[in-house]
PDB file of C-alpha atoms in Angstrom:
ATOM      1  CA  GLU A 162      -1.282 -26.371 -39.717  1.00  0.00           C
ATOM      2  CA  MET A 163      -3.752 -24.320 -37.161  1.00  0.00           C
ATOM      3  CA  GLU A 164      -4.534 -21.559 -35.963  1.00  0.00           C
ATOM      4  CA  SER A 165      -4.979 -20.166 -32.702  1.00  0.00           C
ATOM      5  CA  THR A 166      -7.274 -17.255 -31.460  1.00  0.00           C
ATOM      6  CA  VAL A 167      -5.560 -15.488 -29.246  1.00  0.00           C
ATOM      7  CA  TYR A 168      -6.755 -14.737 -26.234  1.00  0.00           C
ATOM      8  CA  ASP A 169      -6.908 -10.682 -25.512  1.00  0.00           C
ATOM      9  CA  GLY A 170     -10.053 -10.396 -23.187  1.00  0.00           C
ATOM     10  CA  ARG A 171      -9.760  -8.865 -19.396  1.00  0.00           C
ATOM     11  CA  THR A 172      -9.548 -10.697 -16.519  1.00  0.00           C
ATOM     12  CA  ALA A 173     -11.025  -9.349 -13.456  1.00  0.00           C
ATOM     13  CA  VAL A 174      -8.784 -10.126  -9.587  1.00  0.00           C
ATOM     14  CA  SER A 175      -9.675  -8.791  -6.716  1.00  0.00           C
ATOM     15  CA  GLY A 176      -7.111  -9.936  -4.670  1.00  0.00           C
ATOM     16  CA  ARG A 177      -3.601 -12.004  -4.856  1.00  0.00           C
ATOM     17  CA  CYS A 178      -4.103 -14.998  -5.546  1.00  0.00           C
ATOM     18  CA  THR A 179      -2.766 -17.540  -8.180  1.00  0.00           C
ATOM     19  CA  LEU A 180      -3.820 -17.653 -11.958  1.00  0.00           C
ATOM     20  CA  LYS A 181      -3.715 -20.685 -13.698  1.00  0.00           C
ATOM     21  CA  THR A 182      -3.490 -20.903 -17.600  1.00  0.00           C
ATOM     22  CA  LEU A 183      -3.718 -23.478 -20.214  1.00  0.00           C
ATOM     23  CA  ALA A 184      -4.926 -23.229 -23.953  1.00  0.00           C
ATOM     24  CA  ALA A 185      -7.542 -25.241 -24.808  1.00  0.00           C
ATOM     25  CA  LYS A 186      -8.362 -25.417 -29.195  1.00  0.00           C
ATOM     26  CA  GLU A 187     -11.171 -27.643 -30.576  1.00  0.00           C
ATOM     27  CA  TRP A 188      -9.542 -31.708 -31.742  1.00  0.00           C
ATOM     28  CA  MET A 189      -6.255 -30.560 -30.145  1.00  0.00           C
ATOM     29  CA  ASN A 190      -5.262 -32.771 -26.640  1.00  0.00           C
ATOM     30  CA  ASP A 191      -4.846 -29.182 -24.058  1.00  0.00           C
ATOM     31  CA  SER A 192      -1.858 -27.401 -23.827  1.00  0.00           C
ATOM     32  CA  GLU A 193       0.522 -28.272 -19.755  1.00  0.00           C
ATOM     33  CA  VAL A 194      -1.386 -25.738 -16.878  1.00  0.00           C
ATOM     34  CA  LYS A 195       1.005 -22.795 -16.744  1.00  0.00           C
ATOM     35  CA  SER A 196       0.579 -20.913 -12.674  1.00  0.00           C
ATOM     36  CA  TYR A 197       0.889 -17.553 -11.867  1.00  0.00           C
ATOM     37  CA  GLU A 198       1.284 -15.976  -8.768  1.00  0.00           C
ATOM     38  CA  LEU A 199       0.659 -12.343  -7.873  1.00  0.00           C
ATOM     39  CA  ASP A 200       3.140 -11.403  -5.798  1.00  0.00           C
ATOM     40  CA  TYR A 201       1.376  -7.882  -4.801  1.00  0.00           C
ATOM     41  CA  TYR A 202      -2.526  -6.051  -5.601  1.00  0.00           C
ATOM     42  CA  PHE A 203      -3.470  -3.004  -5.616  1.00  0.00           C
ATOM     43  CA  ASP A 204      -6.828  -2.086  -6.712  1.00  0.00           C
ATOM     44  CA  GLY A 205      -7.495   1.396  -6.759  1.00  0.00           C
ATOM     45  CA  GLU A 206      -7.147   1.941  -2.789  1.00  0.00           C
ATOM     46  CA  ASN A 207      -6.036  -1.193  -0.941  1.00  0.00           C
ATOM     47  CA  ALA A 208      -2.062  -2.941  -1.004  1.00  0.00           C
ATOM     48  CA  ASP A 209      -2.148  -6.837  -0.426  1.00  0.00           C
ATOM     49  CA  LEU A 210       1.984  -7.336  -0.491  1.00  0.00           C
ATOM     50  CA  THR A 211       3.907 -10.113   0.087  1.00  0.00           C
ATOM     51  CA  SER A 212       7.881  -8.724  -0.014  1.00  0.00           C
ATOM     52  CA  GLU A 213       9.124  -5.447   0.670  1.00  0.00           C
ATOM     53  CA  GLY A 214       9.872  -2.667  -1.390  1.00  0.00           C
ATOM     54  CA  GLN A 215       6.626  -3.796  -3.914  1.00  0.00           C
ATOM     55  CA  LEU A 216       4.240  -0.686  -3.030  1.00  0.00           C
ATOM     56  CA  LEU A 217       5.177   0.985  -6.483  1.00  0.00           C
ATOM     57  CA  LYS A 218       5.610  -2.178  -8.533  1.00  0.00           C
ATOM     58  CA  ALA A 219       2.224  -2.331  -7.692  1.00  0.00           C
ATOM     59  CA  MET A 220       1.049   1.193  -8.198  1.00  0.00           C
ATOM     60  CA  GLU A 221       2.174   1.657 -11.291  1.00  0.00           C
ATOM     61  CA  TRP A 222      -0.950   1.246 -13.497  1.00  0.00           C
ATOM     62  CA  THR A 223      -2.497   3.833 -11.327  1.00  0.00           C
ATOM     63  CA  ASN A 224      -2.155   7.727 -11.658  1.00  0.00           C
ATOM     64  CA  LYS A 225      -0.017   7.827  -7.564  1.00  0.00           C
ATOM     65  CA  ALA A 226      -1.554  11.656  -7.842  1.00  0.00           C
ATOM     66  CA  GLU A 227      -4.604  10.665  -7.693  1.00  0.00           C
ATOM     67  CA  ILE A 228      -4.492   8.541  -4.598  1.00  0.00           C
ATOM     68  CA  THR A 229      -7.068   9.406  -1.823  1.00  0.00           C
ATOM     69  CA  THR A 230      -7.349   6.153   0.292  1.00  0.00           C
ATOM     70  CA  LEU A 231      -4.446   3.370   1.199  1.00  0.00           C
ATOM     71  CA  ASN A 232      -5.042   1.389   3.482  1.00  0.00           C
ATOM     72  CA  VAL A 233      -1.443  -1.845   3.266  1.00  0.00           C
ATOM     73  CA  ALA A 234      -1.213  -5.013   4.261  1.00  0.00           C
ATOM     74  CA  GLY A 235       2.063  -7.218   4.653  1.00  0.00           C
ATOM     75  CA  PRO A 236       5.254  -5.658   4.518  1.00  0.00           C
ATOM     76  CA  LEU A 237       7.560  -2.104   3.333  1.00  0.00           C
ATOM     77  CA  ASN A 238      10.301  -1.218   3.636  1.00  0.00           C
ATOM     78  CA  PRO A 239      12.220   2.240   4.233  1.00  0.00           C
ATOM     79  CA  SER A 240      11.770   2.793   0.043  1.00  0.00           C
ATOM     80  CA  ASP A 241       8.302   1.866   0.382  1.00  0.00           C
ATOM     81  CA  LEU A 242       7.513   4.897   3.395  1.00  0.00           C
ATOM     82  CA  ASN A 243       9.461   7.615   0.444  1.00  0.00           C
ATOM     83  CA  ALA A 244       7.594   6.031  -2.317  1.00  0.00           C
ATOM     84  CA  ILE A 245       3.876   6.645  -0.086  1.00  0.00           C
ATOM     85  CA  LYS A 246       5.504  10.232   1.187  1.00  0.00           C
ATOM     86  CA  ASN A 247       6.902  11.222  -3.092  1.00  0.00           C
ATOM     87  CA  ASN A 248       4.259  10.111  -4.730  1.00  0.00           C
ATOM     88  CA  LEU A 249       0.549   9.453  -3.529  1.00  0.00           C
ATOM     89  CA  ILE A 250       1.054  14.945  -3.159  1.00  0.00           C
ATOM     90  CA  ALA A 251      -3.068  14.355  -2.761  1.00  0.00           C
ATOM     91  CA  LEU A 252      -2.875  10.697   0.063  1.00  0.00           C
ATOM     92  CA  GLN A 253      -5.523  11.816   3.296  1.00  0.00           C
ATOM     93  CA  HIS A 254      -6.471   8.703   4.504  1.00  0.00           C
ATOM     94  CA  LEU A 255      -3.441   5.919   5.293  1.00  0.00           C
ATOM     95  CA  ASN A 256      -4.087   2.816   6.769  1.00  0.00           C
ATOM     96  CA  LEU A 257      -1.042   0.774   7.762  1.00  0.00           C
ATOM     97  CA  GLU A 258      -2.645  -0.950  10.780  1.00  0.00           C
ATOM     98  CA  LYS A 259      -2.450  -4.476   8.249  1.00  0.00           C
ATOM     99  CA  ALA A 260       1.596  -3.846   7.961  1.00  0.00           C
ATOM    100  CA  THR A 261       4.138  -4.910   9.183  1.00  0.00           C
ATOM    101  CA  ILE A 262       7.631  -2.283   8.631  1.00  0.00           C
ATOM    102  CA  ALA A 263      11.256  -3.157   8.347  1.00  0.00           C
ATOM    103  CA  GLY A 264      13.513  -2.068  10.612  1.00  0.00           C
ATOM    104  CA  LYS A 265       9.896  -1.482  12.828  1.00  0.00           C
ATOM    105  CA  ALA A 266      11.494   1.941  11.968  1.00  0.00           C
ATOM    106  CA  LEU A 267       9.503   4.727  10.803  1.00  0.00           C
ATOM    107  CA  PRO A 268      11.873   7.192  10.037  1.00  0.00           C
ATOM    108  CA  ASP A 269      12.027  11.375  10.252  1.00  0.00           C
ATOM    109  CA  GLU A 270       9.234  13.550   9.181  1.00  0.00           C
ATOM    110  CA  ALA A 271       7.535  10.153   7.198  1.00  0.00           C
ATOM    111  CA  PHE A 272       4.842  11.849   6.103  1.00  0.00           C
ATOM    112  CA  ALA A 273       5.945  15.255   7.131  1.00  0.00           C
ATOM    113  CA  GLY A 274       3.456  17.545   4.768  1.00  0.00           C
ATOM    114  CA  MET A 275       1.094  14.877   2.972  1.00  0.00           C
ATOM    115  CA  PRO A 276      -2.469  16.519   3.006  1.00  0.00           C
ATOM    116  CA  LEU A 277      -3.679  13.731   5.516  1.00  0.00           C
ATOM    117  CA  ILE A 278      -6.353  13.473   7.488  1.00  0.00           C
ATOM    118  CA  THR A 279      -6.264   9.830   9.272  1.00  0.00           C
ATOM    119  CA  PHE A 280      -3.782   7.919   9.576  1.00  0.00           C
ATOM    120  CA  SER A 281      -2.717   4.225  11.348  1.00  0.00           C
ATOM    121  CA  SER A 282      -0.068   2.786  12.254  1.00  0.00           C
ATOM    122  CA  PRO A 283       1.746  -0.991  12.303  1.00  0.00           C
ATOM    123  CA  SER A 284       0.991  -1.591  15.154  1.00  0.00           C
ATOM    124  CA  ASN A 285       4.685  -3.815  15.381  1.00  0.00           C
ATOM    125  CA  ILE A 286       6.647  -0.428  15.392  1.00  0.00           C
ATOM    126  CA  ASN A 287       9.808   0.232  18.100  1.00  0.00           C
ATOM    127  CA  SER A 288      11.514   2.980  16.753  1.00  0.00           C
ATOM    128  CA  ILE A 289       9.613   6.515  15.879  1.00  0.00           C
ATOM    129  CA  GLY A 290      11.558   9.521  14.413  1.00  0.00           C
ATOM    130  CA  SER A 291      10.909  12.907  15.032  1.00  0.00           C
ATOM    131  CA  ARG A 292       8.523  14.835  12.837  1.00  0.00           C
ATOM    132  CA  ILE A 293       7.423  12.193  11.894  1.00  0.00           C
ATOM    133  CA  PHE A 294       3.174  14.572  10.951  1.00  0.00           C
ATOM    134  CA  ALA A 295       5.499  18.080  10.942  1.00  0.00           C
ATOM    135  CA  ASN A 296       3.257  20.503   8.462  1.00  0.00           C
ATOM    136  CA  CYS A 297       0.143  17.269   9.006  1.00  0.00           C
ATOM    137  CA  GLN A 298      -2.470  20.963   8.836  1.00  0.00           C
ATOM    138  CA  GLN A 299      -5.247  18.471   7.877  1.00  0.00           C
ATOM    139  CA  LEU A 300      -4.613  16.181  10.517  1.00  0.00           C
ATOM    140  CA  ALA A 301      -7.634  14.898  12.268  1.00  0.00           C
ATOM    141  CA  ALA A 302      -7.236  12.027  13.647  1.00  0.00           C
ATOM    142  CA  ILE A 303      -4.655   8.764  14.648  1.00  0.00           C
ATOM    143  CA  ILE A 304      -5.480   5.873  15.508  1.00  0.00           C
ATOM    144  CA  TRP A 305      -2.217   4.609  17.519  1.00  0.00           C
ATOM    145  CA  ASN A 306      -1.707   0.575  16.880  1.00  0.00           C
ATOM    146  CA  SER A 307       2.111   0.326  18.616  1.00  0.00           C
ATOM    147  CA  ASP A 308       2.269   0.059  22.635  1.00  0.00           C
ATOM    148  CA  GLU A 309       5.437   2.578  21.554  1.00  0.00           C
ATOM    149  CA  LYS A 310       5.054   5.790  22.760  1.00  0.00           C
ATOM    150  CA  MET A 311       4.751   8.316  20.436  1.00  0.00           C
ATOM    151  CA  PRO A 312       7.554  11.222  20.894  1.00  0.00           C
ATOM    152  CA  ASN A 313       6.872  14.671  21.918  1.00  0.00           C
ATOM    153  CA  ASN A 314       7.979  16.957  18.255  1.00  0.00           C
ATOM    154  CA  SER A 315       5.926  14.002  16.473  1.00  0.00           C
ATOM    155  CA  PHE A 316       4.662  17.707  15.142  1.00  0.00           C
ATOM    156  CA  GLY A 317       6.655  19.538  14.798  1.00  0.00           C
ATOM    157  CA  ASP A 318       6.023  23.309  15.947  1.00  0.00           C
ATOM    158  CA  ALA A 319       2.512  23.266  15.285  1.00  0.00           C
ATOM    159  CA  MET A 320      -0.404  20.450  15.797  1.00  0.00           C
ATOM    160  CA  ASN A 321      -3.691  20.905  15.742  1.00  0.00           C
ATOM    161  CA  PRO A 322      -5.706  21.696  18.869  1.00  0.00           C
ATOM    162  CA  ASN A 323      -8.537  18.860  17.392  1.00  0.00           C
ATOM    163  CA  ILE A 324      -7.254  16.425  16.441  1.00  0.00           C
ATOM    164  CA  LEU A 325      -8.247  12.950  18.350  1.00  0.00           C
ATOM    165  CA  ILE A 326      -5.597  10.376  19.048  1.00  0.00           C
ATOM    166  CA  TYR A 327      -6.679   6.595  19.787  1.00  0.00           C
ATOM    167  CA  ALA A 328      -4.227   4.472  21.471  1.00  0.00           C
TER     168      ALA A 328
END
């Protein structure tokens, strides 16, 4: 009986891809090739998702409280937006330009109270809730990629007078 050597090293992946694996041993036939699709990817700053509801799963290996920058590509749903607001307590730079939002809506107070400095919106939204940036005291720049107008009450009762909004 021959013993196999188990590979326990790390494999670096730099984005969503298909992993193909096989077992090989000298003097033996190679095993069947197995394929595994990565449905999501997160490298500490960049999240690439294939379906909504995957954001927290993609980030499960990292300390979410230490993430300061997040760039998202792919679909998000209200659960993902809540995960951003409630778990990424140190988030300063949020780029959703390559994200699509289920229902094409940003809910009321979507990012309220977050320590955001910069925000880039998704382009597919057509409904924006009230006070989405309420109490975002450090917010300095917004890149608004949607054709939909930001509501007058987007900032709640107070707005940084020096904020730059690029539309």
